[in-house]
Amino acid sequence: MKLDKILAYQEQDLELRRLELKIEKSKDFAIAEQAKAKFINLGNIAKNTENNAAVLYKNYKKLEGYVNTLSSKIDELAKVLEMELSDDNLQKVGDQINKLSSNLSAIEKEIYNMPQNIDEISRTNEEARKQGASMRHTFNESKKRFDALKDELEPKIDEYKKKLSEMSKGIEKDLFLRYQSLRKDKVLPAFVSVIDGNRCGGCRMEQSMAAIAKLKQKGTIECESCRRIIYLEE
Ligand SMILES: [Zn+2]
């Protein structure tokens, strides 16, 4: 089996893979992705705290409304007593006053807790916004560097791809398909020479005697461990 063409192809393809890896493993890409995720998360925190503040404000307004009705309620009670100062009315007014005073102490408690909530909410909101701005900055900076890297490498990658497509035309179809299948799984180099007479040049796994016999007879075998095509160097 003539392997010159596929090996020449592989040599160029490995150069292409090297460029692809520079992009895939770019630290700036990872940093940008991380910053983006954090930014989204912080945005949610900011939104939640704003919702909480809105709820708090609504509750405050509700309490304010209730407090405003108190004086008219007290006026009503006074009127009842003005009409007739009977035991019955005194009892009624007394019950009402007890109810109002227990409502008031509940409100007092809620109001007491409010400023702390407001402080906490606005602190959390401010912190989330500050960190969010910093994450956006980190994202923009790393994205800029990543884009610059891509701009630099992509023309070269395209060049290799064009060259490889040209080279692939002269390669035996079966060999090329086997190469492509390994390439797809990123098992590269896909074609390796045998080393020490019986080991895979890729994963270094020792091959069986039967496999080596087949290698000597046919010129290539598939590695029993990593699936690479092992060839006999001429
Ligand atoms: Zn192997």
Tab-separated table of C-alpha atoms and ligand atoms in Angstrom:
chain	number	residue	atom	x	y	z
A	1	MET	CA	0.000	0.000	0.000
A	2	LYS	CA	1.409	3.334	-1.014
A	3	LEU	CA	1.216	5.743	1.879
A	4	ASP	CA	3.315	8.676	0.599
A	5	LYS	CA	0.309	10.768	-0.291
A	6	ILE	CA	-1.693	10.249	2.878
A	7	LEU	CA	1.451	10.849	4.959
A	8	ALA	CA	2.140	14.096	3.119
A	9	TYR	CA	-1.484	15.025	3.669
A	10	GLN	CA	-1.202	14.166	7.348
A	11	GLU	CA	1.881	16.335	7.730
A	12	GLN	CA	-0.023	19.373	6.468
A	13	ASP	CA	-3.128	18.429	8.430
A	14	LEU	CA	-1.115	18.314	11.660
A	15	GLU	CA	-0.025	21.889	10.976
A	16	LEU	CA	-3.670	22.802	10.540
A	17	ARG	CA	-4.591	21.017	13.769
A	18	ARG	CA	-1.859	22.931	15.585
A	19	LEU	CA	-3.500	26.213	14.541
A	20	GLU	CA	-6.967	24.950	15.438
A	21	LEU	CA	-5.697	23.975	18.881
A	22	LYS	CA	-4.310	27.463	19.441
A	23	ILE	CA	-7.849	28.762	19.053
A	24	GLU	CA	-9.569	25.934	20.944
A	25	LYS	CA	-7.187	26.149	23.903
A	26	SER	CA	-7.001	29.928	23.980
A	27	LYS	CA	-6.973	31.139	27.577
A	28	ASP	CA	-8.722	34.291	26.459
A	29	PHE	CA	-11.611	32.278	25.101
A	30	ALA	CA	-12.020	30.469	28.428
A	31	ILE	CA	-11.744	33.739	30.353
A	32	ALA	CA	-14.322	35.408	28.112
A	33	GLU	CA	-16.761	32.512	28.506
A	34	GLN	CA	-16.322	32.502	32.289
A	35	ALA	CA	-16.753	36.267	32.512
A	36	LYS	CA	-19.892	36.044	30.390
A	37	ALA	CA	-21.432	33.413	32.681
A	38	LYS	CA	-20.581	35.452	35.790
A	39	PHE	CA	-21.907	38.613	34.195
A	40	ILE	CA	-25.245	36.956	33.462
A	41	ASN	CA	-25.414	35.622	37.003
A	42	LEU	CA	-24.665	39.036	38.513
A	43	GLY	CA	-27.276	40.570	36.244
A	44	ASN	CA	-29.814	38.168	37.708
A	45	ILE	CA	-28.793	39.104	41.238
A	46	ALA	CA	-29.173	42.801	40.419
A	47	LYS	CA	-32.595	42.156	38.887
A	48	ASN	CA	-33.715	40.091	41.899
A	49	THR	CA	-32.657	42.743	44.375
A	50	GLU	CA	-34.557	45.338	42.345
A	51	ASN	CA	-37.646	43.136	42.496
A	52	ASN	CA	-37.178	42.728	46.241
A	53	ALA	CA	-36.897	46.481	46.632
A	54	ALA	CA	-40.111	46.920	44.663
A	55	VAL	CA	-41.921	44.434	46.921
A	56	LEU	CA	-40.579	46.172	49.978
A	57	TYR	CA	-41.750	49.538	48.679
A	58	LYS	CA	-45.210	48.127	47.975
A	59	ASN	CA	-45.412	46.756	51.522
A	60	TYR	CA	-44.283	50.051	52.909
A	61	LYS	CA	-47.014	51.840	50.954
A	62	LYS	CA	-49.557	49.339	52.254
A	63	LEU	CA	-48.522	49.972	55.839
A	64	GLU	CA	-48.554	53.709	55.267
A	65	GLY	CA	-52.093	53.389	53.911
A	66	TYR	CA	-53.167	51.468	56.995
A	67	VAL	CA	-51.599	53.958	59.365
A	68	ASN	CA	-53.405	56.768	57.530
A	69	THR	CA	-56.792	55.119	58.178
A	70	LEU	CA	-56.116	54.857	61.897
A	71	SER	CA	-57.129	58.412	62.809
A	72	SER	CA	-60.516	58.037	61.084
A	73	LYS	CA	-61.001	54.704	62.896
A	74	ILE	CA	-60.293	56.406	66.215
A	75	ASP	CA	-62.714	59.208	65.314
A	76	GLU	CA	-65.406	56.587	64.685
A	77	LEU	CA	-64.816	55.024	68.067
A	78	ALA	CA	-65.022	58.440	69.741
A	79	LYS	CA	-68.373	59.030	67.998
A	80	VAL	CA	-69.717	55.731	69.340
A	81	LEU	CA	-68.893	56.863	72.857
A	82	GLU	CA	-70.359	60.335	72.242
A	83	MET	CA	-73.665	58.759	71.243
A	84	GLU	CA	-74.053	56.756	74.404
A	85	LEU	CA	-71.594	55.965	77.148
A	86	SER	CA	-73.144	52.559	77.848
A	87	ASP	CA	-71.262	49.516	79.201
A	88	ASP	CA	-72.020	47.788	75.944
A	89	ASN	CA	-70.442	50.573	73.879
A	90	LEU	CA	-67.461	50.804	76.213
A	91	GLN	CA	-66.921	47.069	75.757
A	92	LYS	CA	-67.161	47.396	71.946
A	93	VAL	CA	-64.750	50.334	71.836
A	94	GLY	CA	-62.390	48.558	74.201
A	95	ASP	CA	-62.328	45.490	71.916
A	96	GLN	CA	-61.700	47.673	68.874
A	97	ILE	CA	-58.890	49.513	70.615
A	98	ASN	CA	-57.251	46.224	71.557
A	99	LYS	CA	-57.445	45.080	67.956
A	100	LEU	CA	-55.996	48.337	66.639
A	101	SER	CA	-53.196	48.278	69.131
A	102	SER	CA	-52.240	44.706	68.247
A	103	ASN	CA	-52.310	45.638	64.531
A	104	LEU	CA	-50.126	48.612	65.328
A	105	SER	CA	-47.537	46.590	67.166
A	106	ALA	CA	-47.381	44.149	64.236
A	107	ILE	CA	-46.815	47.096	61.906
A	108	GLU	CA	-44.213	48.510	64.220
A	109	LYS	CA	-42.330	45.252	64.046
A	110	GLU	CA	-42.440	45.192	60.244
A	111	ILE	CA	-41.292	48.783	60.045
A	112	TYR	CA	-38.499	48.033	62.448
A	113	ASN	CA	-37.222	45.300	60.138
A	114	MET	CA	-37.540	47.369	56.999
A	115	PRO	CA	-34.476	49.620	57.090
A	116	GLN	CA	-32.234	46.584	57.571
A	117	ASN	CA	-33.842	44.904	54.558
A	118	ILE	CA	-33.490	48.027	52.484
A	119	ASP	CA	-29.842	48.439	53.415
A	120	GLU	CA	-29.126	44.816	52.651
A	121	ILE	CA	-30.958	44.908	49.345
A	122	SER	CA	-29.270	48.049	48.136
A	123	ARG	CA	-25.872	46.802	49.270
A	124	THR	CA	-26.337	43.528	47.362
A	125	ASN	CA	-27.580	45.414	44.327
A	126	GLU	CA	-24.678	47.836	44.337
A	127	GLU	CA	-22.150	45.030	44.771
A	128	ALA	CA	-23.694	43.017	41.917
A	129	ARG	CA	-23.603	46.047	39.635
A	130	LYS	CA	-19.993	46.810	40.504
A	131	GLN	CA	-18.873	43.222	39.920
A	132	GLY	CA	-20.993	43.044	36.779
A	133	ALA	CA	-19.199	46.063	35.350
A	134	SER	CA	-15.853	44.498	36.162
A	135	MET	CA	-16.909	41.211	34.505
A	136	ARG	CA	-18.049	43.068	31.424
A	137	HIS	CA	-14.649	44.707	31.238
A	138	THR	CA	-12.891	41.333	31.625
A	139	PHE	CA	-15.120	39.837	28.940
A	140	ASN	CA	-14.501	42.675	26.487
A	141	GLU	CA	-10.754	42.582	26.988
A	142	SER	CA	-10.374	38.827	26.640
A	143	LYS	CA	-12.811	38.756	23.714
A	144	LYS	CA	-10.725	41.409	21.979
A	145	ARG	CA	-7.578	39.323	22.404
A	146	PHE	CA	-9.361	36.154	21.311
A	147	ASP	CA	-10.761	37.874	18.212
A	148	ALA	CA	-7.301	39.169	17.362
A	149	LEU	CA	-5.944	35.628	17.636
A	150	LYS	CA	-8.701	34.325	15.377
A	151	ASP	CA	-8.156	37.109	12.867
A	152	GLU	CA	-4.502	36.179	12.768
A	153	LEU	CA	-4.999	32.415	12.465
A	154	GLU	CA	-8.121	32.025	10.368
A	155	PRO	CA	-6.583	33.079	7.040
A	156	LYS	CA	-3.788	30.566	7.658
A	157	ILE	CA	-6.341	27.891	8.546
A	158	ASP	CA	-8.254	28.570	5.341
A	159	GLU	CA	-5.043	28.313	3.383
A	160	TYR	CA	-4.283	24.888	4.881
A	161	LYS	CA	-7.822	23.728	4.225
A	162	LYS	CA	-7.589	24.703	0.574
A	163	LYS	CA	-4.239	22.977	0.233
A	164	LEU	CA	-5.537	19.837	1.983
A	165	SER	CA	-8.599	19.662	-0.207
A	166	GLU	CA	-6.298	19.768	-3.250
A	167	MET	CA	-4.015	17.072	-1.783
A	168	SER	CA	-6.916	14.795	-0.849
A	169	LYS	CA	-7.795	14.296	-4.509
A	170	GLY	CA	-4.806	12.037	-5.100
A	171	ILE	CA	-5.387	9.806	-2.046
A	172	GLU	CA	-6.863	6.329	-2.224
A	173	LYS	CA	-10.472	6.593	-1.061
A	174	ASP	CA	-10.378	3.849	1.558
A	175	LEU	CA	-7.244	5.277	3.201
A	176	PHE	CA	-8.715	8.742	3.195
A	177	LEU	CA	-11.942	7.608	4.861
A	178	ARG	CA	-10.000	5.841	7.598
A	179	TYR	CA	-7.953	8.972	8.106
A	180	GLN	CA	-11.021	11.197	8.253
A	181	SER	CA	-12.721	8.965	10.799
A	182	LEU	CA	-9.709	9.181	13.141
A	183	ARG	CA	-9.349	12.905	12.455
A	184	LYS	CA	-12.962	13.403	13.448
A	185	ASP	CA	-12.230	11.810	16.836
A	186	LYS	CA	-9.034	13.883	17.036
A	187	VAL	CA	-6.818	10.788	17.114
A	188	LEU	CA	-3.827	12.480	15.542
A	189	PRO	CA	-1.478	11.662	13.986
A	190	ALA	CA	-3.764	8.998	12.575
A	191	PHE	CA	-1.024	7.159	10.703
A	192	VAL	CA	2.006	6.163	12.766
A	193	SER	CA	5.001	3.959	12.102
A	194	VAL	CA	5.641	0.883	14.175
A	195	ILE	CA	8.280	1.375	16.875
A	196	ASP	CA	10.569	-1.192	18.540
A	197	GLY	CA	9.282	-3.617	15.945
A	198	ASN	CA	5.977	-4.255	17.721
A	199	ARG	CA	4.626	-1.096	19.320
A	200	CYS	CA	2.143	1.495	18.113
A	201	GLY	CA	3.961	4.746	17.302
A	202	GLY	CA	1.015	6.679	18.730
A	203	CYS	CA	0.025	5.110	22.045
A	204	ARG	CA	3.091	2.829	22.368
A	205	MET	CA	0.946	-0.197	23.102
A	206	GLU	CA	2.570	-3.511	22.239
A	207	GLN	CA	0.724	-5.294	19.426
A	208	SER	CA	0.008	-9.011	19.346
A	209	MET	CA	2.245	-11.394	17.395
A	210	ALA	CA	-0.608	-12.057	14.998
A	211	ALA	CA	-1.052	-8.339	14.394
A	212	ILE	CA	2.671	-7.898	13.729
A	213	ALA	CA	2.603	-10.815	11.303
A	214	LYS	CA	-0.272	-9.105	9.508
A	215	LEU	CA	1.616	-5.817	9.520
A	216	LYS	CA	4.603	-7.484	7.858
A	217	GLN	CA	2.352	-9.069	5.303
A	218	LYS	CA	0.018	-6.157	4.495
A	219	GLY	CA	2.050	-3.121	5.430
A	220	THR	CA	-0.571	-1.634	7.784
A	221	ILE	CA	-2.674	-2.668	10.788
A	222	GLU	CA	-5.065	-0.892	13.095
A	223	CYS	CA	-3.700	-0.399	16.621
A	224	GLU	CA	-5.516	-2.724	19.002
A	225	SER	CA	-5.635	0.022	21.584
A	226	CYS	CA	-6.002	3.467	19.989
A	227	ARG	CA	-7.282	2.568	16.472
A	228	ARG	CA	-4.443	4.428	14.752
A	229	ILE	CA	-3.168	2.978	11.508
A	230	ILE	CA	0.264	1.529	12.158
A	231	TYR	CA	2.498	1.188	9.111
A	232	LEU	CA	5.784	-0.467	8.437
A	233	GLU	CA	8.448	2.037	7.537
A	234	GLU	CA	10.141	1.147	4.258
B	1	ZN	ZN	-2.029	2.833	19.446
